[in-house]
């Protein structure tokens, strides 16, 4: 990476018993950074993604796409996006002519992802798309095919795969620190309010809690174990007397069975107080993240036998802006011509699994997950971030 040449690291002044002080960066100069067009100025864009540009090493925001011109103008004024680089959904295709845009980041309701990926691919820009990738595996397949045809990169924004605590746990599991992996327990729940929101409308959301928050449990079981489920079983709850759940489910509990005996048991709900945990159990130790999927404040605990005694340690992991890490990873893939760590295939596989979970809940049977041919992830992201 070109920025590495300009890295400045001052000599350490503390004794060898102290942790090294790391200089932030190196940063790419503004005019060398990868330019992002943010499509959809809702909660995630305004509260998380746009502020993350301030922590990024390789990215800058260069365009905004919104149905509300005045909101776009105000946000543009905060982030230095000129009036000429504000677009409506109708003139979205004009991004093709904006030389300051290399990436289109789609942060719209799930049911709009396919349309905006397909239209976006035609502009020749690379695409970062929020999770869940789509509302079905068929849509996800078409999105991958459109990006392949247009010769643009497609990455799905699985932020937890770039988040330092989750990454540390993944490395521990991969290095055999927990022994052989046997079990995974996880929950991701939150209490939904506002009846009018798109998350409660099937056509815009694709489902209820499962694709929105339960997805984190599915994806974590897969990336932390490095394995794929072969069968699922599930129970679903959709209370008829609660107007929030006329179209989508309130809760799902599901199990995923892996070929070598590894089992994942998960719950997800739109009608329980916020709860985000996971525990990975191995033959020699267990490790827990609680919270596991938070924007800030994730915590790792590991329990193992030491000198004949059970000890629980809390490895200290430096917190970094996971949205900046995720976008920097995609930018480095573009600058260096690499495959993203979480390409479209990663999102497609989660859709296949969610479809099997819905089918298992509907029929009361164990359902096979449609066969996977080939890998779903690109190379591990390099450690970066400031
Ligand atoms: P939001 O409702 O806050 O924002 C959605 C935006 O889309 C709004 O600006 C809205 O005006 C616009 N929009 C355009 N057409 C619309 C329509 N027909 N109906 C509703 N809104 C429309 O939603 P959000 O929480 O920002 O979620 C956006 C995407 O980001 C979703 O795919 C969601 O799953 C994902 N998300 C990811 C994370 C994460 O941690 N990675 C967190 C939250 C949301």
Short mmCIF file of C-alpha atoms and ligand atoms in Angstrom, two decimals:
data_model
loop_
_atom_site.label_atom_id
_atom_site.label_comp_id
_atom_site.label_asym_id
_atom_site.label_seq_id
_atom_site.Cartn_x
_atom_site.Cartn_y
_atom_site.Cartn_z
CA UNK A 1 0.00 0.00 0.00
CA UNK A 2 1.35 3.38 -1.08
CA UNK A 3 0.53 4.94 2.31
CA UNK A 4 3.04 2.63 4.06
CA UNK A 5 5.97 4.60 2.57
CA UNK A 6 4.90 7.64 4.57
CA UNK A 7 4.47 5.87 7.90
CA UNK A 8 6.14 7.68 10.79
CA UNK A 9 6.73 5.71 14.00
CA UNK A 10 8.46 7.58 16.80
CA UNK A 11 10.92 5.60 18.98
CA UNK A 12 9.47 4.13 22.18
CA UNK A 13 10.37 6.01 25.34
CA UNK A 14 8.90 3.61 27.89
CA UNK A 15 10.57 0.59 29.44
CA UNK A 16 10.24 -2.91 27.96
CA UNK A 17 7.52 -3.81 30.50
CA UNK A 18 5.14 -1.27 28.91
CA UNK A 19 2.98 -1.77 25.84
CA UNK A 20 4.40 -0.16 22.68
CA UNK A 21 2.80 3.10 21.59
CA UNK A 22 1.58 2.82 18.01
CA UNK A 23 1.30 5.83 15.70
CA UNK A 24 -2.06 6.01 13.90
CA UNK A 25 -2.21 5.57 10.15
CA UNK A 26 -0.45 5.67 7.78
CA UNK A 27 -3.12 7.69 6.01
CA UNK A 28 -3.52 8.17 2.28
CA UNK A 29 -3.59 11.81 1.19
CA UNK A 30 -7.16 13.00 0.51
CA UNK A 31 -6.74 13.10 -3.27
CA UNK A 32 -5.38 9.51 -3.35
CA UNK A 33 -8.18 8.02 -1.25
CA UNK A 34 -10.95 5.81 -2.62
CA UNK A 35 -14.10 7.93 -3.02
CA UNK A 36 -17.43 6.60 -1.69
CA UNK A 37 -20.99 7.49 -2.69
CA UNK A 38 -23.33 6.75 0.23
CA UNK A 39 -26.76 5.64 -0.98
CA UNK A 40 -29.50 6.19 1.63
CA UNK A 41 -29.08 8.67 4.47
CA UNK A 42 -30.80 6.81 7.29
CA UNK A 43 -29.67 5.82 10.78
CA UNK A 44 -26.73 3.63 9.85
CA UNK A 45 -25.31 6.12 7.34
CA UNK A 46 -25.69 9.16 9.57
CA UNK A 47 -24.82 7.64 12.93
CA UNK A 48 -22.08 5.17 12.02
CA UNK A 49 -20.83 5.16 8.44
CA UNK A 50 -20.27 8.85 7.76
CA UNK A 51 -18.47 9.48 11.09
CA UNK A 52 -16.27 6.43 10.36
CA UNK A 53 -14.65 8.27 7.42
CA UNK A 54 -12.89 10.34 10.11
CA UNK A 55 -11.14 7.16 11.31
CA UNK A 56 -10.43 5.72 7.91
CA UNK A 57 -6.96 5.49 6.38
CA UNK A 58 -7.87 5.05 2.71
CA UNK A 59 -11.45 6.29 2.16
CA UNK A 60 -13.26 9.57 1.69
CA UNK A 61 -16.90 10.39 1.12
CA UNK A 62 -17.38 12.09 -2.24
CA UNK A 63 -21.10 11.75 -3.08
CA UNK A 64 -24.49 11.27 -1.42
CA UNK A 65 -27.66 9.73 -2.84
CA UNK A 66 -30.92 10.54 -1.08
CA UNK A 67 -34.62 11.09 -1.69
CA UNK A 68 -34.43 14.21 0.48
CA UNK A 69 -32.37 16.95 -1.19
CA UNK A 70 -32.34 19.22 1.85
CA UNK A 71 -31.10 16.46 4.15
CA UNK A 72 -28.39 15.56 1.61
CA UNK A 73 -27.38 19.23 1.40
CA UNK A 74 -27.03 19.48 5.18
CA UNK A 75 -25.04 16.26 5.48
CA UNK A 76 -22.96 17.29 2.47
CA UNK A 77 -22.15 20.57 4.20
CA UNK A 78 -20.84 18.63 7.22
CA UNK A 79 -18.66 16.27 5.23
CA UNK A 80 -17.49 18.53 2.42
CA UNK A 81 -19.54 16.89 -0.34
CA UNK A 82 -20.25 19.51 -3.00
CA UNK A 83 -23.78 20.27 -4.22
CA UNK A 84 -22.86 18.84 -7.64
CA UNK A 85 -22.23 15.44 -6.01
CA UNK A 86 -25.66 15.14 -4.39
CA UNK A 87 -27.97 12.78 -6.28
CA UNK A 88 -31.58 11.61 -6.07
CA UNK A 89 -32.60 7.97 -6.49
CA UNK A 90 -33.90 8.85 -9.97
CA UNK A 91 -30.58 10.26 -11.20
CA UNK A 92 -28.45 7.66 -9.37
CA UNK A 93 -26.96 6.47 -12.68
CA UNK A 94 -25.26 9.87 -13.11
CA UNK A 95 -22.68 8.58 -10.59
CA UNK A 96 -21.09 6.96 -13.64
CA UNK A 97 -19.80 10.42 -14.64
CA UNK A 98 -18.39 11.33 -11.22
CA UNK A 99 -14.67 10.64 -11.35
CA UNK A 100 -14.35 11.16 -7.61
CA UNK A 101 -16.51 8.10 -6.93
CA UNK A 102 -14.97 4.60 -7.06
CA UNK A 103 -17.35 2.83 -4.63
CA UNK A 104 -21.12 2.89 -4.24
CA UNK A 105 -22.10 1.95 -0.66
CA UNK A 106 -25.74 0.80 -0.51
CA UNK A 107 -27.38 1.50 2.85
CA UNK A 108 -31.04 1.16 1.89
CA UNK A 109 -33.79 -1.19 3.16
CA UNK A 110 -32.93 -4.80 2.30
CA UNK A 111 -35.64 -5.11 -0.36
CA UNK A 112 -33.98 -2.31 -2.36
CA UNK A 113 -30.45 -3.79 -2.36
CA UNK A 114 -30.85 -5.84 -5.52
CA UNK A 115 -32.18 -2.96 -7.61
CA UNK A 116 -29.44 -0.58 -6.46
CA UNK A 117 -26.66 -3.14 -6.90
CA UNK A 118 -27.83 -3.96 -10.43
CA UNK A 119 -28.20 -0.29 -11.39
CA UNK A 120 -24.95 0.55 -9.59
CA UNK A 121 -22.95 -2.18 -11.35
CA UNK A 122 -23.92 -0.63 -14.69
CA UNK A 123 -22.18 2.61 -13.67
CA UNK A 124 -18.88 0.68 -13.52
CA UNK A 125 -18.30 1.54 -9.83
CA UNK A 126 -17.37 -1.08 -7.22
CA UNK A 127 -20.12 -1.93 -4.72
CA UNK A 128 -20.25 -2.30 -0.97
CA UNK A 129 -23.72 -3.49 0.11
CA UNK A 130 -25.16 -3.59 3.61
CA UNK A 131 -26.27 -6.84 5.24
CA UNK A 132 -28.47 -8.75 4.77
CA UNK A 133 -27.32 -8.83 1.17
CA UNK A 134 -30.87 -9.19 -0.19
CA UNK A 135 -34.24 -10.73 0.63
CA UNK A 136 -33.58 -14.12 -1.01
CA UNK A 137 -30.77 -16.29 -2.36
CA UNK A 138 -32.15 -15.78 -5.89
CA UNK A 139 -31.69 -12.01 -5.56
CA UNK A 140 -28.21 -12.51 -4.08
CA UNK A 141 -27.24 -14.72 -7.04
CA UNK A 142 -28.40 -12.08 -9.53
CA UNK A 143 -26.43 -9.39 -7.68
CA UNK A 144 -23.22 -11.47 -7.86
CA UNK A 145 -23.78 -12.21 -11.55
CA UNK A 146 -24.43 -8.53 -12.37
CA UNK A 147 -21.21 -7.42 -10.67
CA UNK A 148 -19.19 -10.19 -12.33
CA UNK A 149 -20.63 -9.20 -15.72
CA UNK A 150 -19.83 -5.53 -15.12
CA UNK A 151 -16.34 -6.47 -13.87
CA UNK A 152 -16.80 -4.58 -10.59
CA UNK A 153 -16.05 -5.82 -7.07
CA UNK A 154 -18.92 -6.63 -4.71
CA UNK A 155 -18.45 -6.78 -0.96
CA UNK A 156 -21.10 -7.37 1.72
CA UNK A 157 -20.71 -5.22 4.83
CA UNK A 158 -20.28 -7.92 7.50
CA UNK A 159 -18.70 -5.49 9.93
CA UNK A 160 -18.16 -8.07 12.67
CA UNK A 161 -15.68 -9.92 10.46
CA UNK A 162 -13.46 -6.80 10.63
CA UNK A 163 -14.10 -6.03 14.32
CA UNK A 164 -11.00 -6.67 16.51
CA UNK A 165 -12.61 -8.81 19.29
CA UNK A 166 -14.33 -11.09 16.80
CA UNK A 167 -11.12 -11.30 14.79
CA UNK A 168 -9.10 -12.23 17.88
CA UNK A 169 -11.56 -15.01 18.70
CA UNK A 170 -11.49 -16.26 15.13
CA UNK A 171 -7.68 -16.43 15.27
CA UNK A 172 -7.76 -18.26 18.63
CA UNK A 173 -10.12 -20.86 17.19
CA UNK A 174 -8.07 -21.21 14.01
CA UNK A 175 -4.84 -21.61 16.00
CA UNK A 176 -6.45 -24.40 18.05
CA UNK A 177 -6.40 -22.44 21.33
CA UNK A 178 -9.87 -23.82 22.23
CA UNK A 179 -9.08 -27.37 21.11
CA UNK A 180 -11.53 -28.99 18.69
CA UNK A 181 -14.67 -26.88 18.26
CA UNK A 182 -17.81 -28.58 19.57
CA UNK A 183 -20.49 -26.00 20.25
CA UNK A 184 -21.62 -22.45 19.56
CA UNK A 185 -24.35 -20.61 21.46
CA UNK A 186 -25.50 -17.19 20.40
CA UNK A 187 -28.32 -14.74 20.71
CA UNK A 188 -29.02 -11.44 18.98
CA UNK A 189 -32.25 -9.78 20.02
CA UNK A 190 -33.74 -6.32 20.29
CA UNK A 191 -37.08 -4.77 21.10
CA UNK A 192 -38.70 -3.25 17.96
CA UNK A 193 -40.88 -0.15 18.32
CA UNK A 194 -42.33 2.12 15.60
CA UNK A 195 -44.96 0.19 13.68
CA UNK A 196 -44.35 2.16 10.49
CA UNK A 197 -40.73 1.14 9.97
CA UNK A 198 -39.62 -0.89 6.92
CA UNK A 199 -38.13 -3.61 9.17
CA UNK A 200 -41.67 -4.84 9.89
CA UNK A 201 -42.69 -4.95 6.20
CA UNK A 202 -41.91 -8.23 4.48
CA UNK A 203 -41.29 -6.81 1.00
CA UNK A 204 -38.70 -4.31 2.26
CA UNK A 205 -37.12 -6.44 5.00
CA UNK A 206 -37.33 -9.97 3.60
CA UNK A 207 -38.29 -11.30 7.04
CA UNK A 208 -38.24 -10.21 10.67
CA UNK A 209 -35.53 -10.65 13.27
CA UNK A 210 -33.83 -13.51 11.40
CA UNK A 211 -32.37 -11.62 8.41
CA UNK A 212 -31.83 -8.43 10.41
CA UNK A 213 -30.17 -9.53 13.66
CA UNK A 214 -30.27 -13.37 13.70
CA UNK A 215 -28.00 -13.15 10.66
CA UNK A 216 -25.13 -12.12 12.95
CA UNK A 217 -25.40 -15.45 14.84
CA UNK A 218 -25.42 -17.45 11.59
CA UNK A 219 -22.49 -15.57 10.13
CA UNK A 220 -20.48 -15.71 13.37
CA UNK A 221 -20.92 -19.49 13.67
CA UNK A 222 -19.59 -19.83 10.13
CA UNK A 223 -16.65 -17.45 10.19
CA UNK A 224 -15.50 -18.28 13.72
CA UNK A 225 -15.50 -22.03 13.02
CA UNK A 226 -14.42 -21.77 9.38
CA UNK A 227 -17.06 -24.45 8.66
CA UNK A 228 -20.42 -24.60 6.90
CA UNK A 229 -23.66 -26.07 8.28
CA UNK A 230 -25.14 -29.06 6.46
CA UNK A 231 -28.57 -29.19 8.19
CA UNK A 232 -30.78 -26.91 10.26
CA UNK A 233 -33.78 -27.24 12.57
CA UNK A 234 -35.89 -24.29 13.80
CA UNK A 235 -38.92 -22.94 15.67
CA UNK A 236 -40.52 -19.61 14.82
CA UNK A 237 -42.95 -17.37 16.74
CA UNK A 238 -45.22 -14.79 15.11
CA UNK A 239 -47.90 -13.63 17.59
CA UNK A 240 -51.11 -12.82 15.70
CA UNK A 241 -52.28 -10.29 18.28
CA UNK A 242 -49.18 -8.06 18.07
CA UNK A 243 -49.52 -5.54 15.20
CA UNK A 244 -45.73 -5.40 14.82
CA UNK A 245 -45.73 -8.98 13.60
CA UNK A 246 -48.49 -9.06 10.99
CA UNK A 247 -45.96 -9.54 8.22
CA UNK A 248 -42.75 -10.78 9.86
CA UNK A 249 -41.71 -13.12 12.66
CA UNK A 250 -41.02 -11.98 16.22
CA UNK A 251 -38.57 -14.69 17.29
CA UNK A 252 -36.72 -17.67 15.90
CA UNK A 253 -34.68 -20.32 17.66
CA UNK A 254 -32.59 -22.51 15.42
CA UNK A 255 -29.83 -25.06 15.40
CA UNK A 256 -27.23 -25.52 12.72
CA UNK A 257 -25.53 -28.90 12.40
CA UNK A 258 -22.07 -29.13 10.88
CA UNK A 259 -20.51 -32.21 9.25
CA UNK A 260 -17.94 -32.92 11.98
CA UNK A 261 -20.32 -32.77 14.95
CA UNK A 262 -19.96 -29.03 15.63
CA UNK A 263 -23.40 -27.63 16.58
CA UNK A 264 -24.63 -24.05 16.73
CA UNK A 265 -27.72 -23.18 18.79
CA UNK A 266 -29.07 -19.65 18.34
CA UNK A 267 -31.99 -17.44 19.27
CA UNK A 268 -33.05 -14.14 17.79
CA UNK A 269 -35.96 -11.86 18.61
CA UNK A 270 -37.58 -8.53 17.83
CA UNK A 271 -39.50 -8.73 21.13
CA UNK A 272 -36.78 -9.04 23.78
CA UNK A 273 -34.53 -6.50 25.41
CA UNK A 274 -31.26 -5.96 23.52
CA UNK A 275 -29.02 -8.96 24.02
CA UNK A 276 -26.00 -9.84 21.88
CA UNK A 277 -23.82 -12.71 22.99
CA UNK A 278 -21.94 -15.69 21.67
CA UNK A 279 -19.96 -18.52 23.18
CA UNK A 280 -17.64 -20.84 21.28
CA UNK A 281 -16.99 -24.12 23.07
CA UNK A 282 -13.97 -26.27 22.32
CA UNK A 283 -12.60 -29.48 23.82
CA UNK A 284 -9.98 -27.50 25.79
CA UNK A 285 -11.54 -24.08 26.52
CA UNK A 286 -14.49 -21.83 25.85
CA UNK A 287 -14.52 -18.21 24.78
CA UNK A 288 -17.35 -15.77 25.07
CA UNK A 289 -18.12 -12.41 23.49
CA UNK A 290 -20.63 -10.34 25.43
CA UNK A 291 -21.61 -8.08 23.92
CA UNK A 292 -20.61 -9.80 20.71
CA UNK A 293 -22.03 -7.61 17.92
CA UNK A 294 -22.05 -4.11 19.43
CA UNK A 295 -20.72 -1.01 17.66
CA UNK A 296 -18.59 -0.32 20.77
CA UNK A 297 -17.63 -2.13 23.93
CA UNK A 298 -17.47 -5.78 22.84
CA UNK A 299 -15.80 -7.92 25.51
CA UNK A 300 -13.94 -11.21 25.21
CA UNK A 301 -13.59 -13.77 28.03
CA UNK A 302 -11.79 -17.09 27.80
CA UNK A 303 -12.06 -19.95 30.28
CA UNK A 304 -9.48 -22.74 30.46
CA UNK A 305 -7.61 -24.93 32.89
CA UNK A 306 -4.29 -23.58 34.10
CA UNK A 307 -2.16 -25.49 36.65
CA UNK A 308 -5.18 -27.60 37.47
CA UNK A 309 -7.45 -24.62 38.10
CA UNK A 310 -10.20 -23.16 35.93
CA UNK A 311 -9.26 -19.58 35.11
CA UNK A 312 -11.24 -16.98 33.21
CA UNK A 313 -9.18 -14.34 31.48
CA UNK A 314 -10.33 -11.17 29.72
CA UNK A 315 -7.86 -10.46 26.91
CA UNK A 316 -7.67 -6.72 26.35
CA UNK A 317 -8.34 -5.93 22.71
CA UNK A 318 -7.81 -2.44 21.37
CA UNK A 319 -11.14 -1.02 20.20
CA UNK A 320 -11.14 0.33 16.64
CA UNK A 321 -13.86 1.76 14.44
CA UNK A 322 -15.13 -1.40 12.75
CA UNK A 323 -16.91 0.57 10.00
CA UNK A 324 -13.62 2.29 9.13
CA UNK A 325 -11.80 -1.06 9.15
CA UNK A 326 -14.42 -2.58 6.87
CA UNK A 327 -14.34 0.29 4.37
CA UNK A 328 -10.53 0.46 4.49
CA UNK A 329 -10.41 -3.25 3.68
CA UNK A 330 -12.61 -2.75 0.61
CA UNK A 331 -10.55 0.27 -0.46
CA UNK A 332 -7.31 -1.70 -0.13
CA UNK A 333 -8.84 -4.43 -2.32
CA UNK A 334 -9.56 -1.81 -4.97
CA UNK A 335 -6.15 -0.12 -4.71
CA UNK A 336 -4.30 -3.45 -4.81
CA UNK A 337 -6.62 -5.45 -7.09
CA UNK A 338 -7.47 -8.03 -4.38
CA UNK A 339 -10.60 -10.07 -3.69
CA UNK A 340 -12.65 -8.81 -0.70
CA UNK A 341 -12.79 -10.95 2.44
CA UNK A 342 -16.62 -10.89 2.47
CA UNK A 343 -17.69 -10.96 -1.20
CA UNK A 344 -21.22 -11.57 -2.50
CA UNK A 345 -20.80 -15.35 -2.07
CA UNK A 346 -20.61 -14.84 1.72
CA UNK A 347 -24.00 -13.10 1.68
CA UNK A 348 -25.50 -15.67 -0.69
CA UNK A 349 -24.53 -18.52 1.66
CA UNK A 350 -26.28 -16.83 4.60
CA UNK A 351 -29.42 -16.49 2.47
CA UNK A 352 -29.32 -20.21 1.63
CA UNK A 353 -29.08 -21.00 5.35
CA UNK A 354 -31.89 -18.58 6.28
CA UNK A 355 -34.13 -20.14 3.63
CA UNK A 356 -33.42 -23.57 5.15
CA UNK A 357 -34.23 -22.20 8.63
CA UNK A 358 -37.60 -20.80 7.49
CA UNK A 359 -38.37 -24.10 5.77
CA UNK A 360 -37.43 -26.07 8.91
CA UNK A 361 -39.67 -23.85 11.04
CA UNK A 362 -42.56 -24.18 8.57
CA UNK A 363 -42.40 -27.96 8.24
CA UNK A 364 -41.15 -28.89 11.70
CA UNK A 365 -38.48 -30.99 9.98
CA UNK A 366 -34.70 -30.89 9.81
CA UNK A 367 -33.74 -29.34 6.46
CA UNK A 368 -30.52 -29.80 4.47
CA UNK A 369 -28.69 -26.63 3.49
CA UNK A 370 -28.32 -26.51 -0.30
CA UNK A 371 -24.87 -27.69 -1.35
CA UNK A 372 -22.08 -25.18 -1.40
CA UNK A 373 -19.59 -25.32 -4.25
CA UNK A 374 -16.41 -23.39 -3.57
CA UNK A 375 -15.37 -20.98 -0.87
CA UNK A 376 -17.39 -17.99 0.24
CA UNK A 377 -14.63 -15.75 1.62
CA UNK A 378 -11.61 -14.00 0.17
CA UNK A 379 -8.22 -13.66 1.93
CA UNK A 380 -8.15 -12.49 5.55
CA UNK A 381 -8.01 -8.68 5.87
CA UNK A 382 -4.62 -7.29 6.80
CA UNK A 383 -4.36 -5.72 10.23
CA UNK A 384 -4.86 -2.00 9.85
CA UNK A 385 -6.71 0.84 11.45
CA UNK A 386 -5.96 3.78 13.57
P1 LIG B 1 -33.10 3.51 8.02
O1 LIG B 1 -34.54 3.26 7.94
O2 LIG B 1 -32.59 4.30 9.16
O3 LIG B 1 -32.56 4.19 6.68
C1 LIG B 1 -33.00 3.77 5.41
C2 LIG B 1 -32.83 4.89 4.41
O4 LIG B 1 -33.39 4.44 3.17
C3 LIG B 1 -33.56 6.17 4.82
O5 LIG B 1 -32.76 7.28 4.52
C4 LIG B 1 -34.79 6.15 3.93
O6 LIG B 1 -35.27 7.45 3.63
C5 LIG B 1 -34.25 5.47 2.69
N1 LIG B 1 -35.30 4.88 1.86
C6 LIG B 1 -35.39 5.02 0.52
N2 LIG B 1 -36.47 4.39 0.06
C7 LIG B 1 -37.11 3.88 1.12
C8 LIG B 1 -38.31 3.13 1.27
N3 LIG B 1 -39.06 2.76 0.22
N4 LIG B 1 -38.69 2.76 2.51
C9 LIG B 1 -37.92 3.08 3.59
N5 LIG B 1 -36.76 3.79 3.50
C10 LIG B 1 -36.37 4.18 2.27
O7 LIG B 1 -32.40 2.05 7.97
P2 LIG B 1 -30.93 1.70 8.44
O8 LIG B 1 -30.97 1.20 9.83
O9 LIG B 1 -29.97 2.77 8.08
O10 LIG B 1 -30.66 0.38 7.53
C11 LIG B 1 -30.25 0.47 6.16
C12 LIG B 1 -29.52 -0.82 5.78
O11 LIG B 1 -28.39 -0.98 6.63
C13 LIG B 1 -30.32 -2.09 5.94
O12 LIG B 1 -29.97 -3.01 4.95
C14 LIG B 1 -29.89 -2.62 7.30
O13 LIG B 1 -30.02 -4.03 7.43
C15 LIG B 1 -28.44 -2.23 7.31
N6 LIG B 1 -27.93 -2.03 8.67
C16 LIG B 1 -26.73 -2.58 8.99
C17 LIG B 1 -26.20 -2.39 10.24
C18 LIG B 1 -24.83 -2.90 10.56
O14 LIG B 1 -24.45 -2.88 11.72
N7 LIG B 1 -24.06 -3.30 9.57
C19 LIG B 1 -26.90 -1.67 11.20
C20 LIG B 1 -28.13 -1.10 10.85
C21 LIG B 1 -28.64 -1.29 9.58
#
